[in-house]
mmCIF file of N, CA and C and ligand atoms in Angstrom:
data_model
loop_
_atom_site.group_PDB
_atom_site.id
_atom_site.type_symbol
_atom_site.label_atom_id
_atom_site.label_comp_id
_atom_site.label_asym_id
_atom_site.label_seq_id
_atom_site.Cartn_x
_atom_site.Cartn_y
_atom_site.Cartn_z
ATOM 1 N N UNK A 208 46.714 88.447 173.204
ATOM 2 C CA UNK A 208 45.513 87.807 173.756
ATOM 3 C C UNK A 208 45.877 87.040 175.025
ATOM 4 N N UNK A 209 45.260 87.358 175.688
ATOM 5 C CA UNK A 209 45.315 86.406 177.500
ATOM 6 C C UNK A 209 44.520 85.168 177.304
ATOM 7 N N UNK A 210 45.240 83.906 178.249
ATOM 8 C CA UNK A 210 44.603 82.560 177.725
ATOM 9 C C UNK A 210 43.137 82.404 178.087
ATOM 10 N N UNK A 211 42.817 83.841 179.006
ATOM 11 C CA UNK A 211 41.440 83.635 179.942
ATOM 12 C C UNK A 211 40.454 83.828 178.601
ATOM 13 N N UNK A 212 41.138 84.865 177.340
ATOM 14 C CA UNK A 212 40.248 85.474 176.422
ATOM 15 C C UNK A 212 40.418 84.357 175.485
ATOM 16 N N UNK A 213 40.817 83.672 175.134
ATOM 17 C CA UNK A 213 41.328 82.710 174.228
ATOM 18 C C UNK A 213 40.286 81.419 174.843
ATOM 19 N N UNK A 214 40.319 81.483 176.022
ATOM 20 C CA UNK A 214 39.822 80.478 176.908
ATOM 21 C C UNK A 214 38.013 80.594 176.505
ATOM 22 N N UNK A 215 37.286 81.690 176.498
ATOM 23 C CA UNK A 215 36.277 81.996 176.535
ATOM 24 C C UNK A 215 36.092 82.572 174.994
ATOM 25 N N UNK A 216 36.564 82.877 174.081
ATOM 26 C CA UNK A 216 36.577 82.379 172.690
ATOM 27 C C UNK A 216 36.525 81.114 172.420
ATOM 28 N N UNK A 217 37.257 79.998 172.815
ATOM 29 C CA UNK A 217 36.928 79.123 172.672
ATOM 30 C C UNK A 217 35.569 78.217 172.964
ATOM 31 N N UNK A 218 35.422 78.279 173.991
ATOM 32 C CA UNK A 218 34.010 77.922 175.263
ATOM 33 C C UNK A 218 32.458 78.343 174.539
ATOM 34 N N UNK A 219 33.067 79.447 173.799
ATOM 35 C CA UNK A 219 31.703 80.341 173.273
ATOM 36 C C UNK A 219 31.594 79.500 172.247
ATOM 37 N N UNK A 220 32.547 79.670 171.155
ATOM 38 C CA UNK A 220 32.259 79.232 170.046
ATOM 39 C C UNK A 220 32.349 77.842 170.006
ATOM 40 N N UNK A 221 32.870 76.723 170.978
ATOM 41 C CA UNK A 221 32.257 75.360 170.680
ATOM 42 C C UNK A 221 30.725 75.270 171.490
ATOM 43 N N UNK A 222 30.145 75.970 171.720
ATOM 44 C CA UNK A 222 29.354 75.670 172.292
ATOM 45 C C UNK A 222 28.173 76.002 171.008
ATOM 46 N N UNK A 223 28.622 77.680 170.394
ATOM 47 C CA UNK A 223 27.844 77.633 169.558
ATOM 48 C C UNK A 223 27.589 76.816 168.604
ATOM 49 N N UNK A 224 28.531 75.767 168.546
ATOM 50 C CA UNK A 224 28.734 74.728 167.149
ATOM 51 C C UNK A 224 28.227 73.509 168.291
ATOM 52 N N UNK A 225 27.536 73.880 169.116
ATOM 53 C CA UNK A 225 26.947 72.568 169.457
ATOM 54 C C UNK A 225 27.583 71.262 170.570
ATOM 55 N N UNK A 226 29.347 71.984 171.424
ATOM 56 C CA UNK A 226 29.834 70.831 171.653
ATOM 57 C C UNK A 226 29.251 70.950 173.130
ATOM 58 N N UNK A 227 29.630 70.026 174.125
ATOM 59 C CA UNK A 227 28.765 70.303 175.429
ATOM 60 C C UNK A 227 30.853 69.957 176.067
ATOM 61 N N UNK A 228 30.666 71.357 176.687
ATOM 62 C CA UNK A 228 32.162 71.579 176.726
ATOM 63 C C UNK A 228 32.340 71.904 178.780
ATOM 64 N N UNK A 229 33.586 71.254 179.243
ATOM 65 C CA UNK A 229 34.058 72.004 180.371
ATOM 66 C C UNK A 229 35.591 72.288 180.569
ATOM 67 N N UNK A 230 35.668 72.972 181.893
ATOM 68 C CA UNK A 230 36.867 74.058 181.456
ATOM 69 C C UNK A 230 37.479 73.499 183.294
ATOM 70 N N UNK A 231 38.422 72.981 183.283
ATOM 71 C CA UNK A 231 39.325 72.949 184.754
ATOM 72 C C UNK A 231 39.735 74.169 185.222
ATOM 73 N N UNK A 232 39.316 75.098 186.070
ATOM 74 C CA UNK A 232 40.198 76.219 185.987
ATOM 75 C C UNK A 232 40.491 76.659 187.275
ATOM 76 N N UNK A 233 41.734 76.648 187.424
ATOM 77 C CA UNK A 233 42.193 77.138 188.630
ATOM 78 C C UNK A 233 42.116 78.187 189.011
ATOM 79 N N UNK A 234 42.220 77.716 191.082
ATOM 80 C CA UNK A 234 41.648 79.046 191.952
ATOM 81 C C UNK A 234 43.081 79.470 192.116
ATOM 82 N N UNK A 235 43.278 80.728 192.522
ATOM 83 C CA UNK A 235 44.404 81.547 193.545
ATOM 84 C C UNK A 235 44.224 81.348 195.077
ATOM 85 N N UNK A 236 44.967 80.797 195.589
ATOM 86 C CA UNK A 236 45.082 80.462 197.302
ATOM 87 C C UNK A 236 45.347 81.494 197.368
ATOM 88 N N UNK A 237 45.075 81.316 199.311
ATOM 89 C CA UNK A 237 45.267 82.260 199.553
ATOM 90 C C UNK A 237 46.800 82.877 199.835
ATOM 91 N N UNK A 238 47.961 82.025 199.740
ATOM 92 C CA UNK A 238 48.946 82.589 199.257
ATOM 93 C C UNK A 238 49.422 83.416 197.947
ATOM 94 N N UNK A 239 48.175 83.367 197.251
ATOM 95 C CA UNK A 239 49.003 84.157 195.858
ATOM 96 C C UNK A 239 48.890 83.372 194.293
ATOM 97 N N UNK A 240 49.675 81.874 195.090
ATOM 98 C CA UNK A 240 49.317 80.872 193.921
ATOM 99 C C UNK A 240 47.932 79.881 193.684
ATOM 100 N N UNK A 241 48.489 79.922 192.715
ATOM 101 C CA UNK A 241 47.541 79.599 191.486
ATOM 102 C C UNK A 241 47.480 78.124 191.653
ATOM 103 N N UNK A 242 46.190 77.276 191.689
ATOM 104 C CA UNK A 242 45.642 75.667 192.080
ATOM 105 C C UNK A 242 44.701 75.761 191.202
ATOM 106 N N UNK A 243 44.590 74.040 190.555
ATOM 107 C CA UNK A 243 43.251 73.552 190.203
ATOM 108 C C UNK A 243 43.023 72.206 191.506
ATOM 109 N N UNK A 244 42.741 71.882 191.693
ATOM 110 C CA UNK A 244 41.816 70.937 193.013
ATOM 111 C C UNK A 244 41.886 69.640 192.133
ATOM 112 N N UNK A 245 42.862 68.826 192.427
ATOM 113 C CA UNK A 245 42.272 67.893 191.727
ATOM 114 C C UNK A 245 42.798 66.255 192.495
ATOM 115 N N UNK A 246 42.776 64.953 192.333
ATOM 116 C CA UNK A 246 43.043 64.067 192.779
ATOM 117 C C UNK A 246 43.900 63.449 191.452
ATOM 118 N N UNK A 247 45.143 62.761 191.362
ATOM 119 C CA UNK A 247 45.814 61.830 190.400
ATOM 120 C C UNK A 247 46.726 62.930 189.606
ATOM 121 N N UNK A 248 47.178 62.148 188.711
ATOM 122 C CA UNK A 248 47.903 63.298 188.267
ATOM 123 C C UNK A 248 47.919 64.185 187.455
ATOM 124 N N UNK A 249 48.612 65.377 188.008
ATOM 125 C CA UNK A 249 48.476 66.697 187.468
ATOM 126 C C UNK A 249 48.962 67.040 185.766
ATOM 127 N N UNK A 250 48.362 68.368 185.680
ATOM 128 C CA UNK A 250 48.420 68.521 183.912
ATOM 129 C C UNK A 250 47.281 68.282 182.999
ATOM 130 N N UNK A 251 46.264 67.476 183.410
ATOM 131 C CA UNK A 251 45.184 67.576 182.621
ATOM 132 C C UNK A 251 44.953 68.987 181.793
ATOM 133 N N UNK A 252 44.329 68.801 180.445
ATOM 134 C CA UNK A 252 44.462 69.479 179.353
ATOM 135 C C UNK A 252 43.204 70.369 180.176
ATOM 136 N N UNK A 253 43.225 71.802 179.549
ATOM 137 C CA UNK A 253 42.331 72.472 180.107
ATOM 138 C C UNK A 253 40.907 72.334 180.059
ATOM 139 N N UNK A 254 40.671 71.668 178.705
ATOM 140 C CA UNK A 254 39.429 71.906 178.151
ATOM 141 C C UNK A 254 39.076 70.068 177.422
ATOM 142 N N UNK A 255 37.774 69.450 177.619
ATOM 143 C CA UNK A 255 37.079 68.687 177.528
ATOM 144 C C UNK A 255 35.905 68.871 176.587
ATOM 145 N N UNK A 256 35.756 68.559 175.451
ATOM 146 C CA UNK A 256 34.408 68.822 174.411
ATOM 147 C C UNK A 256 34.397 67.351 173.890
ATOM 148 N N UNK A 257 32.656 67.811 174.235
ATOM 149 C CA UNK A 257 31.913 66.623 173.491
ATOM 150 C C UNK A 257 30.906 66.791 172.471
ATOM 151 N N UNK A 258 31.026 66.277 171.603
ATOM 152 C CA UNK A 258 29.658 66.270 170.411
ATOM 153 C C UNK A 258 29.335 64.684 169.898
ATOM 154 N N UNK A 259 28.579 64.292 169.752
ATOM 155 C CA UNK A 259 28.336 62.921 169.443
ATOM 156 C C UNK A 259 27.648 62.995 168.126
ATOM 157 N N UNK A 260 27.652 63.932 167.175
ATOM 158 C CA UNK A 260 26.897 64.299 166.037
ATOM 159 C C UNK A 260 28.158 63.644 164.967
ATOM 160 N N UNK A 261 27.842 63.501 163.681
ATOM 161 C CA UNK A 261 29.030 63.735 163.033
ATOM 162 C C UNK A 261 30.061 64.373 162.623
ATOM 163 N N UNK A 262 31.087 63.991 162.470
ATOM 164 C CA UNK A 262 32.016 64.744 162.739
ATOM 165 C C UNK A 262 32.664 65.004 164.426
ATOM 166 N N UNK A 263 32.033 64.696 165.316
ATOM 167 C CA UNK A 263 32.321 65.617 166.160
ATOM 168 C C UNK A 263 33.585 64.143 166.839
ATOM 169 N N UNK A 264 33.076 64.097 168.166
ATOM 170 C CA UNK A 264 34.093 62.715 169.131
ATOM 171 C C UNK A 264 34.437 63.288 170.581
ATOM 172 N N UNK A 265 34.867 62.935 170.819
ATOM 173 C CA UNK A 265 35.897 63.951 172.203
ATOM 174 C C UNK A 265 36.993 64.417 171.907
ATOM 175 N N UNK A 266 37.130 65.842 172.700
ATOM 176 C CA UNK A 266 38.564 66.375 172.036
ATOM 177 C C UNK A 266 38.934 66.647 173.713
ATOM 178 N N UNK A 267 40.161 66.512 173.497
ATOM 179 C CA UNK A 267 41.087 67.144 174.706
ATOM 180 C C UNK A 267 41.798 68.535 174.449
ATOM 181 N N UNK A 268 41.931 69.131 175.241
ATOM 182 C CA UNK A 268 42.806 70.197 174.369
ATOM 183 C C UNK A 268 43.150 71.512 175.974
ATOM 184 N N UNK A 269 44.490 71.407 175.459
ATOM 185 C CA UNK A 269 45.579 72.705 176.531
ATOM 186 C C UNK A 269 45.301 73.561 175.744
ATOM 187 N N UNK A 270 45.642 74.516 176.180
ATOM 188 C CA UNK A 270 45.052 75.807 175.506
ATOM 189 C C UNK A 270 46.276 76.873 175.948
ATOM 190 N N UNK A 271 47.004 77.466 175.121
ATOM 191 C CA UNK A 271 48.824 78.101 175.459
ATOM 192 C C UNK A 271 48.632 79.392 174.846
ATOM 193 N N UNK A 272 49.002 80.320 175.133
ATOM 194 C CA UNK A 272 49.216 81.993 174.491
ATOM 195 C C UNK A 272 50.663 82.386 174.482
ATOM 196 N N UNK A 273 50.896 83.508 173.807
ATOM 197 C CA UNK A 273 52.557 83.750 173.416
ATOM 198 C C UNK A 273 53.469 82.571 173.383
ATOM 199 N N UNK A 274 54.235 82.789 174.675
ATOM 200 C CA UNK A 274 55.521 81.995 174.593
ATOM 201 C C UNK A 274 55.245 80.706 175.362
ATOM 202 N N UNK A 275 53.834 80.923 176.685
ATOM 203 C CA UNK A 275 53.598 79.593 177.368
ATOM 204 C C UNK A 275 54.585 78.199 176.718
ATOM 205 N N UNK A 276 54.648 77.621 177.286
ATOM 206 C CA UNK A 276 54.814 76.093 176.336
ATOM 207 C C UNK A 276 54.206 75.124 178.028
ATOM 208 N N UNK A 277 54.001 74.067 177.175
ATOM 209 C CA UNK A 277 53.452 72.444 177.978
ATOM 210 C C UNK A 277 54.125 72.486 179.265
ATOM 211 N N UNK A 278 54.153 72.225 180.211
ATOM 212 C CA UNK A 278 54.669 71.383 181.371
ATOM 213 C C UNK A 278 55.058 70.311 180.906
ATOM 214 N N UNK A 279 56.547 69.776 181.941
ATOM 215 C CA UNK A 279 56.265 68.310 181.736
ATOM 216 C C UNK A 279 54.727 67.583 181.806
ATOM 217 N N UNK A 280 54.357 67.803 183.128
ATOM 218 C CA UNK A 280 53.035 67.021 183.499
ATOM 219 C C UNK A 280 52.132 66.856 182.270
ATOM 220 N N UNK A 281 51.880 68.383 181.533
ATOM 221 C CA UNK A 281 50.758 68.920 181.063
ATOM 222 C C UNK A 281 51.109 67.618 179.344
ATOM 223 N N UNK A 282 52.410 67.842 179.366
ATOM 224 C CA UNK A 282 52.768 66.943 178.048
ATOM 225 C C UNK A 282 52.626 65.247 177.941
ATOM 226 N N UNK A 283 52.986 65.389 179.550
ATOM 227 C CA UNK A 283 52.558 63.700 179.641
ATOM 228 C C UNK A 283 51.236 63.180 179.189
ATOM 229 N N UNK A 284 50.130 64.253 179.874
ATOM 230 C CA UNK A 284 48.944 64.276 179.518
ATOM 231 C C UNK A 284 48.321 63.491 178.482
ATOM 232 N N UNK A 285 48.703 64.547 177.205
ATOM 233 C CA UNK A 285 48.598 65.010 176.200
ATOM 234 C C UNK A 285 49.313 63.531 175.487
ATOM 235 N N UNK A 286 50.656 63.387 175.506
ATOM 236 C CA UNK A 286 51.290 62.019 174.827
ATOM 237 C C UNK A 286 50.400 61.155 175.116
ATOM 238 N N UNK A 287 49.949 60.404 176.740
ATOM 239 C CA UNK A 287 49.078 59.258 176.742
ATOM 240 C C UNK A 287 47.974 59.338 176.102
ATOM 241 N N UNK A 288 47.235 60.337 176.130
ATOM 242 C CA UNK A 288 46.058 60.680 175.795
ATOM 243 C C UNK A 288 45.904 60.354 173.978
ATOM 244 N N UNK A 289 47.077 60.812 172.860
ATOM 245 C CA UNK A 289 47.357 60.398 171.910
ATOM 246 C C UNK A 289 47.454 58.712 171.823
ATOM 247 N N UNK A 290 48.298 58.878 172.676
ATOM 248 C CA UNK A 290 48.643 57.110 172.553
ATOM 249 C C UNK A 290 48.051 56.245 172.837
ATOM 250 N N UNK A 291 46.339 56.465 173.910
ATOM 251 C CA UNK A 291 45.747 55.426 173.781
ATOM 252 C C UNK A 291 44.688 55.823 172.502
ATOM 253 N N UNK A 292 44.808 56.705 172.048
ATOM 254 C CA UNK A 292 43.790 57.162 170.760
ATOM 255 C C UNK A 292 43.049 57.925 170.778
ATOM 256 N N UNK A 293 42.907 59.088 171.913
ATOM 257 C CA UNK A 293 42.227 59.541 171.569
ATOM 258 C C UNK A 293 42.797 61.211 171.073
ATOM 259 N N UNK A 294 41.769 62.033 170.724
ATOM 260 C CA UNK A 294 41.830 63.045 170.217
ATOM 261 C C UNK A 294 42.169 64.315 171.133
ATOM 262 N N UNK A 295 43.707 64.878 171.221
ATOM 263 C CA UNK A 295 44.489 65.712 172.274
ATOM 264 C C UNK A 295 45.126 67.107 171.160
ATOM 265 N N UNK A 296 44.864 67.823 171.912
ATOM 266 C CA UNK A 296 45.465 68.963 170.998
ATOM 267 C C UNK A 296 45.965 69.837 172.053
ATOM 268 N N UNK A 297 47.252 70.850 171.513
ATOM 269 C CA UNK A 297 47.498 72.097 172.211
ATOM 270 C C UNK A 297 47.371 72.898 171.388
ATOM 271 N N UNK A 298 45.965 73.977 171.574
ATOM 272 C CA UNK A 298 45.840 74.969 170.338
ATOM 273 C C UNK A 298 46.120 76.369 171.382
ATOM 274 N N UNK A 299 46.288 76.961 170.306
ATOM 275 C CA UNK A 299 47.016 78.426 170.397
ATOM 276 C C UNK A 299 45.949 79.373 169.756
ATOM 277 N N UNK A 300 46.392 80.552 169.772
ATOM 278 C CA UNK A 300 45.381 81.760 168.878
ATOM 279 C C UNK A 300 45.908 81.496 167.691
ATOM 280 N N UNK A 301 46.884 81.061 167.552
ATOM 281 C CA UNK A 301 47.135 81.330 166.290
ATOM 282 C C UNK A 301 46.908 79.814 164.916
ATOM 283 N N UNK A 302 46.242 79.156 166.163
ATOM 284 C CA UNK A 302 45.618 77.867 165.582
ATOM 285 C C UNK A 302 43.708 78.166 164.973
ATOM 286 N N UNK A 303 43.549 79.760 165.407
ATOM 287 C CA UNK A 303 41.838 79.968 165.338
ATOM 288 C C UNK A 303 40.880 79.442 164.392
ATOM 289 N N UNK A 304 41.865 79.625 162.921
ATOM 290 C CA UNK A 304 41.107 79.124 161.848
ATOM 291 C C UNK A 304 41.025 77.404 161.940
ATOM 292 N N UNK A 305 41.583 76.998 162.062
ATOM 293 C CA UNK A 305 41.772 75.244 162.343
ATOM 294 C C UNK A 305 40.899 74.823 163.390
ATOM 295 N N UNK A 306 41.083 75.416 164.559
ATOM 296 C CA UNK A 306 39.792 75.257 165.605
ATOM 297 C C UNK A 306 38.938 75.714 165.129
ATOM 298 N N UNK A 307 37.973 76.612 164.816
ATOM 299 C CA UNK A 307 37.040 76.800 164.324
ATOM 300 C C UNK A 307 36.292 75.936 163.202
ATOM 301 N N UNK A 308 37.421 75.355 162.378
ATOM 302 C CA UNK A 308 36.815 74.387 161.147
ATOM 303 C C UNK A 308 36.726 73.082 161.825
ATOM 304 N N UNK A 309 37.333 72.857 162.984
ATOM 305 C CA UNK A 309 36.992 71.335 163.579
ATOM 306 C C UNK A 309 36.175 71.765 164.273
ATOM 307 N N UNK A 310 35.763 72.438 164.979
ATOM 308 C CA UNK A 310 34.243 72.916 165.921
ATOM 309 C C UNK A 310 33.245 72.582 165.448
ATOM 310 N N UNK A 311 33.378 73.282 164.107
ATOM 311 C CA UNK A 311 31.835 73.546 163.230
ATOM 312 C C UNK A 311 32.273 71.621 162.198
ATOM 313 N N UNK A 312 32.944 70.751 162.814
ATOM 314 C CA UNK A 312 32.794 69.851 162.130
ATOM 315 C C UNK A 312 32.764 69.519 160.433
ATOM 316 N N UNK A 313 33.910 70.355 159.917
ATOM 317 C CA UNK A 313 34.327 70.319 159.110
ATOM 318 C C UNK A 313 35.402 69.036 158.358
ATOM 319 N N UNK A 314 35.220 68.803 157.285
ATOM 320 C CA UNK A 314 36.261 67.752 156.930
ATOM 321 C C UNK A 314 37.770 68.778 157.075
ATOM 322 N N UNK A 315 38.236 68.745 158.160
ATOM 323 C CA UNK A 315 39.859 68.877 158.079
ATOM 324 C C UNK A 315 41.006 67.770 157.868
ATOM 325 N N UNK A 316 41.782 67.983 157.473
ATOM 326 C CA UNK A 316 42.724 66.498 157.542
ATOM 327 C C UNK A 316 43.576 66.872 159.291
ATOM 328 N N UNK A 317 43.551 65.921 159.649
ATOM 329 C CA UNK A 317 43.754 65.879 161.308
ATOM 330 C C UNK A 317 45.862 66.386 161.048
ATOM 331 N N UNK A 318 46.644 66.063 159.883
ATOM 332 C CA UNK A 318 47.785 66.849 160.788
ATOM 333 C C UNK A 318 47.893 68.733 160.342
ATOM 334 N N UNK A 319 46.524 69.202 159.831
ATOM 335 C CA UNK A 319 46.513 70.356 160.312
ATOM 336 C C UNK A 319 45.353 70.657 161.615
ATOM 337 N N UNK A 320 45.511 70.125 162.480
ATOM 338 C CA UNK A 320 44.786 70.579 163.746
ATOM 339 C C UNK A 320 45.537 70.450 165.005
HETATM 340 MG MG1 MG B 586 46.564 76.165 179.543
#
């Protein structure tokens, strides 16, 4: 699975469960590489969801396929983001069933997510 398909599996299905979701996604310059546009520092998690229903909160969340792993940056992120409290994840495909049961706002216990 490519993170673009993983990316838009995701997008679909929190949306169908109601979250009001956005996606950072970088352009290709015109050299070749790959940019997101942004000001401060870099690594922000890909994806931003909100639900204010129960169950729901803000989630942060990188989004990684095969072998990807974190950036430094992308991990720094992710640690502060834990550490001032709020809710940061790096899910994978192979996290689907777990995302899906926190989407649809399910009682999960948070260290399987
Ligand atoms: Mg990513």
């Amino acid at each position: 699975m490519l993170e673009s398909e993983f990316t838009h599996w995701l997008i679909d299905h929190a949306q169908w469960c109601g979250w009001h979701v956005t996606h950072f996604r970088p352009a290709m310059m015109r050299s070749g590489r790959w940019a997101t546009a942004l000001q401060g520092n870099a690594g922000f998690p890909d994806l931003v969801l909100v639900h204010e229903g129960i169950g729901g909160g803000v989630i942060f969340a990188e989004l990684k396929v095969g072998r990807n792993k974190l950036s430094d940056k992308q991990q720094v992120w992710i640690d502060r983001l834990q550490a001032a409290g709020a809710e940061a994840h790096v899910w994978r495909p192979s996290d689907m069933w777990q995302i899906s049961h926190r989407l649809k706002r399910l009682d999960v216990p948070k260290e399987n997510l």
